[in-house]
């Protein structure tokens, strides 16, 4: 696995987590 691949996966994961947090805040 290359650094670029890890970075891509991390960014994808981070954006998914962020969208879930935003959705949770919006639903309060």
mmCIF file of N, CA and C in Angstrom:
data_model
loop_
_atom_site.group_PDB
_atom_site.id
_atom_site.type_symbol
_atom_site.label_atom_id
_atom_site.label_comp_id
_atom_site.label_asym_id
_atom_site.label_seq_id
_atom_site.Cartn_x
_atom_site.Cartn_y
_atom_site.Cartn_z
ATOM 1 N N UNK A 1 0.853 -1.201 0.000
ATOM 2 C CA UNK A 1 0.000 0.000 0.000
ATOM 3 C C UNK A 1 0.890 1.253 0.000
ATOM 4 N N UNK A 2 0.610 2.177 -0.867
ATOM 5 C CA UNK A 2 1.432 3.378 -0.958
ATOM 6 C C UNK A 2 0.873 4.488 -0.078
ATOM 7 N N UNK A 3 1.687 5.487 0.191
ATOM 8 C CA UNK A 3 1.256 6.615 1.015
ATOM 9 C C UNK A 3 0.036 7.289 0.402
ATOM 10 N N UNK A 4 0.058 7.449 -0.918
ATOM 11 C CA UNK A 4 -1.070 8.088 -1.603
ATOM 12 C C UNK A 4 -2.367 7.340 -1.358
ATOM 13 N N UNK A 5 -2.285 6.003 -1.377
ATOM 14 C CA UNK A 5 -3.481 5.189 -1.174
ATOM 15 C C UNK A 5 -4.011 5.374 0.243
ATOM 16 N N UNK A 6 -3.112 5.385 1.208
ATOM 17 C CA UNK A 6 -3.511 5.577 2.607
ATOM 18 C C UNK A 6 -4.159 6.954 2.772
ATOM 19 N N UNK A 7 -3.552 7.955 2.169
ATOM 20 C CA UNK A 7 -4.074 9.311 2.291
ATOM 21 C C UNK A 7 -5.470 9.411 1.689
ATOM 22 N N UNK A 8 -5.656 8.798 0.521
ATOM 23 C CA UNK A 8 -6.971 8.808 -0.133
ATOM 24 C C UNK A 8 -8.012 8.146 0.761
ATOM 25 N N UNK A 9 -7.663 6.997 1.331
ATOM 26 C CA UNK A 9 -8.598 6.275 2.191
ATOM 27 C C UNK A 9 -8.926 7.107 3.432
ATOM 28 N N UNK A 10 -7.910 7.738 4.019
ATOM 29 C CA UNK A 10 -8.121 8.556 5.209
ATOM 30 C C UNK A 10 -9.036 9.741 4.907
ATOM 31 N N UNK A 11 -8.785 10.415 3.789
ATOM 32 C CA UNK A 11 -9.606 11.566 3.423
ATOM 33 C C UNK A 11 -11.059 11.151 3.204
ATOM 34 N N UNK A 12 -11.254 9.991 2.560
ATOM 35 C CA UNK A 12 -12.605 9.487 2.324
ATOM 36 C C UNK A 12 -13.289 9.196 3.652
ATOM 37 N N UNK A 13 -12.551 8.526 4.562
ATOM 38 C CA UNK A 13 -13.093 8.209 5.881
ATOM 39 C C UNK A 13 -13.425 9.479 6.652
ATOM 40 N N UNK A 14 -12.504 10.443 6.635
ATOM 41 C CA UNK A 14 -12.695 11.691 7.372
ATOM 42 C C UNK A 14 -13.923 12.445 6.853
ATOM 43 N N UNK A 15 -14.111 12.469 5.539
ATOM 44 C CA UNK A 15 -15.266 13.196 4.991
ATOM 45 C C UNK A 15 -16.575 12.498 5.346
ATOM 46 N N UNK A 16 -16.549 11.157 5.420
ATOM 47 C CA UNK A 16 -17.755 10.424 5.814
ATOM 48 C C UNK A 16 -18.105 10.720 7.270
ATOM 49 N N UNK A 17 -17.084 10.707 8.131
ATOM 50 C CA UNK A 17 -17.301 11.001 9.552
ATOM 51 C C UNK A 17 -17.838 12.425 9.712
ATOM 52 N N UNK A 18 -17.245 13.350 8.977
ATOM 53 C CA UNK A 18 -17.667 14.750 9.080
ATOM 54 C C UNK A 18 -19.118 14.919 8.651
ATOM 55 N N UNK A 19 -19.502 14.241 7.573
ATOM 56 C CA UNK A 19 -20.891 14.357 7.107
ATOM 57 C C UNK A 19 -21.858 13.758 8.119
ATOM 58 N N UNK A 20 -21.445 12.672 8.786
ATOM 59 C CA UNK A 20 -22.299 12.073 9.820
ATOM 60 C C UNK A 20 -22.458 13.028 10.997
ATOM 61 N N UNK A 21 -21.355 13.692 11.386
ATOM 62 C CA UNK A 21 -21.428 14.646 12.488
ATOM 63 C C UNK A 21 -22.336 15.816 12.123
ATOM 64 N N UNK A 22 -22.207 16.308 10.901
ATOM 65 C CA UNK A 22 -23.051 17.423 10.454
ATOM 66 C C UNK A 22 -24.518 17.012 10.440
ATOM 67 N N UNK A 23 -24.786 15.782 10.001
ATOM 68 C CA UNK A 23 -26.161 15.278 9.953
ATOM 69 C C UNK A 23 -26.718 15.167 11.367
ATOM 70 N N UNK A 24 -25.888 14.695 12.305
ATOM 71 C CA UNK A 24 -26.322 14.555 13.693
ATOM 72 C C UNK A 24 -26.659 15.927 14.291
ATOM 73 N N UNK A 25 -25.824 16.918 14.006
ATOM 74 C CA UNK A 25 -26.080 18.272 14.502
ATOM 75 C C UNK A 25 -27.368 18.824 13.904
ATOM 76 N N UNK A 26 -27.574 18.594 12.624
ATOM 77 C CA UNK A 26 -28.756 19.126 11.936
ATOM 78 C C UNK A 26 -30.044 18.497 12.462
ATOM 79 N N UNK A 27 -29.955 17.243 12.898
ATOM 80 C CA UNK A 27 -31.169 16.547 13.347
ATOM 81 C C UNK A 27 -31.531 16.857 14.797
ATOM 82 N N UNK A 28 -30.670 17.584 15.502
ATOM 83 C CA UNK A 28 -30.973 17.905 16.900
ATOM 84 C C UNK A 28 -32.094 18.925 17.003
#
